Tab-separated table of C-alpha atoms in Angstrom:
chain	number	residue	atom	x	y	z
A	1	UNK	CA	2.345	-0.307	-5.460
A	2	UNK	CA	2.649	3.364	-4.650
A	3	UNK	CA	2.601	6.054	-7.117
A	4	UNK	CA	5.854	7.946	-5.484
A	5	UNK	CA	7.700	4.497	-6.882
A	6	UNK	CA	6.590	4.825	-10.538
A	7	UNK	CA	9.929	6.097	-11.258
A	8	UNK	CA	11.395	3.563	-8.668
A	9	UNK	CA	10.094	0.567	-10.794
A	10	UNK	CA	12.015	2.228	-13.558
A	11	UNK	CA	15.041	2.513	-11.804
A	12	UNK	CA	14.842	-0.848	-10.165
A	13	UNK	CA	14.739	-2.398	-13.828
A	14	UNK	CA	18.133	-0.571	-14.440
A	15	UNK	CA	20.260	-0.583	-11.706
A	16	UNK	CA	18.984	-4.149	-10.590
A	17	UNK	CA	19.929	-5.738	-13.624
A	18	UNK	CA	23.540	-6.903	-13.716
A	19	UNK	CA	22.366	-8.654	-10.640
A	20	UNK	CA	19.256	-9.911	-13.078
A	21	UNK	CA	21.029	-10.290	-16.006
A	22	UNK	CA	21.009	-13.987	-16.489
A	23	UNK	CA	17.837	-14.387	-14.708
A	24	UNK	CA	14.075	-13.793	-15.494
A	25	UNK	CA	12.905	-13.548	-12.441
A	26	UNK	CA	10.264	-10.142	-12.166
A	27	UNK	CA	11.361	-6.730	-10.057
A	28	UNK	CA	7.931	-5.183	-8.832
A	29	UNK	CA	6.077	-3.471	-6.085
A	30	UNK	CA	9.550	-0.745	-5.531
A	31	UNK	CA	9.558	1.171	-2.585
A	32	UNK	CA	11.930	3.967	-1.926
A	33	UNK	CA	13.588	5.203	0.984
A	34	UNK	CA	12.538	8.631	2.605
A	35	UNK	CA	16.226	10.336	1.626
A	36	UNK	CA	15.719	8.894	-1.772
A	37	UNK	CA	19.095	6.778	-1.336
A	38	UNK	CA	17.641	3.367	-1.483
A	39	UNK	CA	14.879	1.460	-3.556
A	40	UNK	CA	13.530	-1.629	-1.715
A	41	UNK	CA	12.092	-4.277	-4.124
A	42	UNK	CA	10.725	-7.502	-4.830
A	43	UNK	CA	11.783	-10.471	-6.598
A	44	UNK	CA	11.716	-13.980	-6.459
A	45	UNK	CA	9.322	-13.702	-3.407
A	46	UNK	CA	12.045	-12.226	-1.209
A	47	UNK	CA	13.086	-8.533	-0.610
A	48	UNK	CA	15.904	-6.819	-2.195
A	49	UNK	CA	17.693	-2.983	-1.658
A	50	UNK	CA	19.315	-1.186	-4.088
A	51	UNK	CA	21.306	2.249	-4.150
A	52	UNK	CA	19.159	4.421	-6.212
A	53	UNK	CA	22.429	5.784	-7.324
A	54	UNK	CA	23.156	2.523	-8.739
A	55	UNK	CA	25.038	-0.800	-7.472
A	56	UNK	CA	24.509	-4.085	-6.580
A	57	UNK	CA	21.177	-5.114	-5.455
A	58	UNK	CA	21.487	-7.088	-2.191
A	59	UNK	CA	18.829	-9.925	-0.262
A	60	UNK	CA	17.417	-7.429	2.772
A	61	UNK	CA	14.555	-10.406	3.367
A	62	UNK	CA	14.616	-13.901	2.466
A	63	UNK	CA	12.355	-16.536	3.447
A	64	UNK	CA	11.125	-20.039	2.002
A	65	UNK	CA	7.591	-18.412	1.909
A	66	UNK	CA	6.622	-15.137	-0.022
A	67	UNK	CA	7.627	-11.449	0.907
A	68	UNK	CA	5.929	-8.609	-0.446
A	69	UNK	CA	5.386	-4.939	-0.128
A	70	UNK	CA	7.555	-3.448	1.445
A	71	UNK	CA	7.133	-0.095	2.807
A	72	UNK	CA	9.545	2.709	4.348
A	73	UNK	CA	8.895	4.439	7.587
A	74	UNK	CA	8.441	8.108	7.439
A	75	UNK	CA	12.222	8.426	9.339
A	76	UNK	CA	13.489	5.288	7.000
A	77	UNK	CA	14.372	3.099	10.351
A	78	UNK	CA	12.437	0.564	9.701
A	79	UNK	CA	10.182	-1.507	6.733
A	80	UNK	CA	7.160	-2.889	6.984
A	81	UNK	CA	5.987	-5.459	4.441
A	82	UNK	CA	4.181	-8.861	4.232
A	83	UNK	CA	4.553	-12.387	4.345
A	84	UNK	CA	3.134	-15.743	4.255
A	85	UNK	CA	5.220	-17.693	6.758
A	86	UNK	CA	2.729	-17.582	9.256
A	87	UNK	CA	-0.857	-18.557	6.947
A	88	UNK	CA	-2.532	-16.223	4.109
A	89	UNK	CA	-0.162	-12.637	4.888
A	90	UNK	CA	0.437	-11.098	8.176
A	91	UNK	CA	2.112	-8.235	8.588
A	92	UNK	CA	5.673	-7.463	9.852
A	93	UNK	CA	8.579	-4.801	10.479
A	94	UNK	CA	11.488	-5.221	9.896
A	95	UNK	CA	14.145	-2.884	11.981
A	96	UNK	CA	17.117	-2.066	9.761
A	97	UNK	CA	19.232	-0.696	12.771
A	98	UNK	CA	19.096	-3.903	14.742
A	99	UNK	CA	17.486	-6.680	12.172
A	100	UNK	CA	15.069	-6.822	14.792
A	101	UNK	CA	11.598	-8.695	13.394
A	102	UNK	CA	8.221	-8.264	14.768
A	103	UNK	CA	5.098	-9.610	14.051
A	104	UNK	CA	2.099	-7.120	14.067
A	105	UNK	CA	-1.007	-9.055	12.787
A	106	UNK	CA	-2.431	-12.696	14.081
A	107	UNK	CA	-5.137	-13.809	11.556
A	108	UNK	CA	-6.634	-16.458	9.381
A	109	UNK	CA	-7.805	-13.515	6.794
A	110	UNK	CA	-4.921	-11.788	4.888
A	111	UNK	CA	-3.592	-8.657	5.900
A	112	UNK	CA	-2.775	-6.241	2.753
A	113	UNK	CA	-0.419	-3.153	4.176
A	114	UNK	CA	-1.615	0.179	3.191
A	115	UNK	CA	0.578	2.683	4.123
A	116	UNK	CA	2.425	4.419	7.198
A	117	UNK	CA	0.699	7.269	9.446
A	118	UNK	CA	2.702	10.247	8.773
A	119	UNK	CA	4.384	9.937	12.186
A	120	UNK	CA	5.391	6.503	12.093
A	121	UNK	CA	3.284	5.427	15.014
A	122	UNK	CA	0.624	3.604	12.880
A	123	UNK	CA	0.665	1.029	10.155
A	124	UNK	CA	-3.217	1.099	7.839
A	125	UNK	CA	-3.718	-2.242	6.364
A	126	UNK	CA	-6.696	-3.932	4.761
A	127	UNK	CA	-8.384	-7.288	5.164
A	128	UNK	CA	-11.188	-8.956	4.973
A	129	UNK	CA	-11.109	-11.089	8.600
A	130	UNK	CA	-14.743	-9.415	9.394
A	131	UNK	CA	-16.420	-8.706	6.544
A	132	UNK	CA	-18.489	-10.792	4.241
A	133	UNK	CA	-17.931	-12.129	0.115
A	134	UNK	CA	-14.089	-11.064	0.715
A	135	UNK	CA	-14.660	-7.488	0.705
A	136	UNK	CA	-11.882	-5.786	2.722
A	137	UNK	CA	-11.955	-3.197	5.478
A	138	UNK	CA	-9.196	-1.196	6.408
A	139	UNK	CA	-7.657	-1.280	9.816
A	140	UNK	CA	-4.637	1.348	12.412
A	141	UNK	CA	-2.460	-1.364	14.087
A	142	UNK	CA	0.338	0.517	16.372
A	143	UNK	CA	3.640	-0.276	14.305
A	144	UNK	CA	5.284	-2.000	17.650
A	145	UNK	CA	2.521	-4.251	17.701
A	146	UNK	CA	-1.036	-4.129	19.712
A	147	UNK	CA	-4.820	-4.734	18.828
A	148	UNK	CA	-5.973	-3.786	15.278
A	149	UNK	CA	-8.694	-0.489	15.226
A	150	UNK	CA	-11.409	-0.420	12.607
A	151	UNK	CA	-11.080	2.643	10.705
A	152	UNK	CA	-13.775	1.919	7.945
A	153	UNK	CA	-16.063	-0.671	7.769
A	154	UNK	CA	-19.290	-0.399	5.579
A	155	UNK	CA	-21.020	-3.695	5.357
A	156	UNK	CA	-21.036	-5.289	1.676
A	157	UNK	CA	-18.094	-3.035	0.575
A	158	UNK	CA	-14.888	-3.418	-0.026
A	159	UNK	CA	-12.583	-0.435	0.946
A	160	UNK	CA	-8.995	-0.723	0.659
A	161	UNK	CA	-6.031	1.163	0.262
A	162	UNK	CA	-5.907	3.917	2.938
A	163	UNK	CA	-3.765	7.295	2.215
A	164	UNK	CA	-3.255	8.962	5.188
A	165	UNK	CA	-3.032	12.988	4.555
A	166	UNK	CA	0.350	14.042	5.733
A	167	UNK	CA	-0.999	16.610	7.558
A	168	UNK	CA	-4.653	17.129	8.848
A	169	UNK	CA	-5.755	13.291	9.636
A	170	UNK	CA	-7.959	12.776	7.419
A	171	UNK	CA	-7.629	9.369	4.959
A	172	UNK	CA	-8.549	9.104	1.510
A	173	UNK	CA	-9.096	4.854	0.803
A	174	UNK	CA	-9.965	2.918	-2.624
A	175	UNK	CA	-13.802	1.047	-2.505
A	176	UNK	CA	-16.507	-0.417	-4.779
A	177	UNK	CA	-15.429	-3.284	-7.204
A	178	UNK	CA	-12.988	-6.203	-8.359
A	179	UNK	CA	-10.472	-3.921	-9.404
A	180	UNK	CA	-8.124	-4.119	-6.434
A	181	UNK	CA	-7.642	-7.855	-6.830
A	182	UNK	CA	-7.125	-8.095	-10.488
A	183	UNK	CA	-6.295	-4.537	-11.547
A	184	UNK	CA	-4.761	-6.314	-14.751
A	185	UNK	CA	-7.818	-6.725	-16.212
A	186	UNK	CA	-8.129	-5.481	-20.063
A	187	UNK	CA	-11.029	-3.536	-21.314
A	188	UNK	CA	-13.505	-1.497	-18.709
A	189	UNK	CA	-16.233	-3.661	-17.477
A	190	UNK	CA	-18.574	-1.736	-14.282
A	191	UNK	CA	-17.176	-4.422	-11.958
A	192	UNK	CA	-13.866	-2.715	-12.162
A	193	UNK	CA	-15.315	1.061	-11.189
A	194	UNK	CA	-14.019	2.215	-8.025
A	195	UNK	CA	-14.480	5.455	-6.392
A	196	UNK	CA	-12.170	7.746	-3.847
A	197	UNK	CA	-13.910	8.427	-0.655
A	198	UNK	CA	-12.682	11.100	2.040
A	199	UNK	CA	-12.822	10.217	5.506
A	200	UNK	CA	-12.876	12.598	8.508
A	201	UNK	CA	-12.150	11.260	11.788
A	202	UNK	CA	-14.498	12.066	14.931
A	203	UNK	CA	-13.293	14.748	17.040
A	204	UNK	CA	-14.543	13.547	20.293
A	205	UNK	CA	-14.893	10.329	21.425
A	206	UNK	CA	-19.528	10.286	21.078
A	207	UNK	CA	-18.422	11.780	17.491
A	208	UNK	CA	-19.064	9.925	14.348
A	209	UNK	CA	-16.885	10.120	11.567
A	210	UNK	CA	-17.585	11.677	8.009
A	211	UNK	CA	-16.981	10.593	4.456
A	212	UNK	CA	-17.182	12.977	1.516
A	213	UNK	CA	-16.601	11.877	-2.198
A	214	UNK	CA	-13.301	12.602	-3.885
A	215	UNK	CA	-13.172	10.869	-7.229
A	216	UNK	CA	-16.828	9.484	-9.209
A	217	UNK	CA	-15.431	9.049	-13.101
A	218	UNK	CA	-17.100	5.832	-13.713
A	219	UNK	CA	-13.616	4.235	-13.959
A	220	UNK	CA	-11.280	2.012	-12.328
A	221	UNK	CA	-8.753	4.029	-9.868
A	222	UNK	CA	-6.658	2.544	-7.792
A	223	UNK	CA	-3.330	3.367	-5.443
A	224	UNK	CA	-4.310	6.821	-3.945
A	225	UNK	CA	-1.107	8.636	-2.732
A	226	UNK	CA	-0.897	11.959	-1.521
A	227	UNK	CA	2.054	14.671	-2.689
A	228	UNK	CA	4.310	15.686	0.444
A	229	UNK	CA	2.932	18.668	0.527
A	230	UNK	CA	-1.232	17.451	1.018
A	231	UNK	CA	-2.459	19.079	-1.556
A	232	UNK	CA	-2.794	16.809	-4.798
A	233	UNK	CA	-3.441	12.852	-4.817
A	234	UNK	CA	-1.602	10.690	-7.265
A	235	UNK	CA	-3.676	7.551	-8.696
A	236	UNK	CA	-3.740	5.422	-11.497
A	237	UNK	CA	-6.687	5.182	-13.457
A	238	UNK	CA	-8.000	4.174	-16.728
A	239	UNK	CA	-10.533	7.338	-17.835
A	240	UNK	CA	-8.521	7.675	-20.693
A	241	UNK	CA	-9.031	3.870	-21.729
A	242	UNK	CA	-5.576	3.247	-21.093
A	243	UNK	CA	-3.885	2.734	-17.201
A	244	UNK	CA	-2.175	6.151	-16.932
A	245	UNK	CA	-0.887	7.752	-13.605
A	246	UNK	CA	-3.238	10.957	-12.782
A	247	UNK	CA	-3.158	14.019	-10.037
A	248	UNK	CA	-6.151	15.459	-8.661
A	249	UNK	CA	-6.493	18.622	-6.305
A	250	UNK	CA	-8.071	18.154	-3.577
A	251	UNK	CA	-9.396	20.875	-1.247
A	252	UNK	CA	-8.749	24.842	-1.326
């Protein structure tokens, strides 16, 4: 889920529903398109579009096995999402010019998609195909397909999703608890605390890369997403005792 959808999830529920009407199947995990003219959705374990003006939603993605997350490239050409036809959740992109359909990610381990690099180039995802207890590392695959990069991968923790800055390459990325795999959870319990780490790429190639705190509140936080503009994440987190959508400044 990405925090620039809240609203979409909202409008999805509305202009979806004389599609919906007679059915009670969920709308979740919206996604809308980089003009703002489209809301992709799911439902029913298949992928839907909608005008966010308002209209008839209509199947973009249909498959006997599940669909899910779908995510807009930076220039709206193409969506990337997930699905289970080939084993646990591999990764794919969809072209919406051609209906073209590529496969990015080959692996027993599921792959969870992150987010797009700001240029389109790059797809982040998660998974945990290397690490140990399920805990997830996050992963650059080149969005026309090619070998996966490690971007962080701390033994014994799980870091997840990645927010690439839209501007100066650095990431900000989820890690430390449960929370990511049942954010539903009611009532705080320490297994749910995550934090917001920072990470700084190397600038030459015998550099190492640094990571510098962003968010320690002793509470769960998930989804970081950063405002167009770089300087503010949005985040949902419970430090109120309730799951509530949050900014943060960060920087300057």
């Amino acid at each position: 889920m990405r925090f620039a959808s809240a609203l979409g999830f909202l409008a999805v529920q509305l202009l979806a529903a004389p599609l919906f009407a007679a059915a009670t199947r969920p709308l979740y995990e919206p996604a809308i398109s980089p003009d703002h003219s489209e809301i992709a959705f799911v439902s029913g374990g298949d992928i839907w579009t909608v005008a966010s003006s308002g209209g008839e939603a209509r199947l973009l993605v249909s498959h006997p096995a599940t669909e899910s997350r779908p995510i807009y490239s930076p220039d709206g050409t193409r969506l990337a999402f997930i699905s289970t036809r080939t084993g646990a959740g591999d990764l794919y992109v969809l072209n919406l010019r051609t209906s073209e359909l590529k496969r990015l990610t080959f692996d027993d381990a599921r792959s969870n998609l992150d987010a797009w690099s700001p240029d389109g180039k790059f797809l982040y995802f998660s998974s945990s195909r290397h690490d140990i207890g399920s805990n997830a590392d996050i992963y650059r695959i080149p969005a026309d397909g090619g070998t996966p990069v490690v971007v962080a991968a701390d033994r014994y923790m799980d870091e997840s999703q990645a927010a690439p800055h839209p501007t100066n390459g650095t990431l900000v990325f989820t890690s430390g608890s449960m929370a990511v795999s049942q954010w539903w959870r009611r009532g705080h319990a320490h297994i749910d605390e995550t934090t917001f780490t920072q990470l700084t790429p190397a600038t030459s190639a015998a550099g190492t890369p640094t990571y510098s705190p962003v968010l320690e509140n002793h509470a769960k936080n998930l989804w970081p997403q950063w405002t167009p503009d770089g300087r503010k994440l949005l985040f949902m987190s419970d430090q109120s005792g309730a799951e509530n959508i949050w900014e943060k400044p960060v920087g300057g």
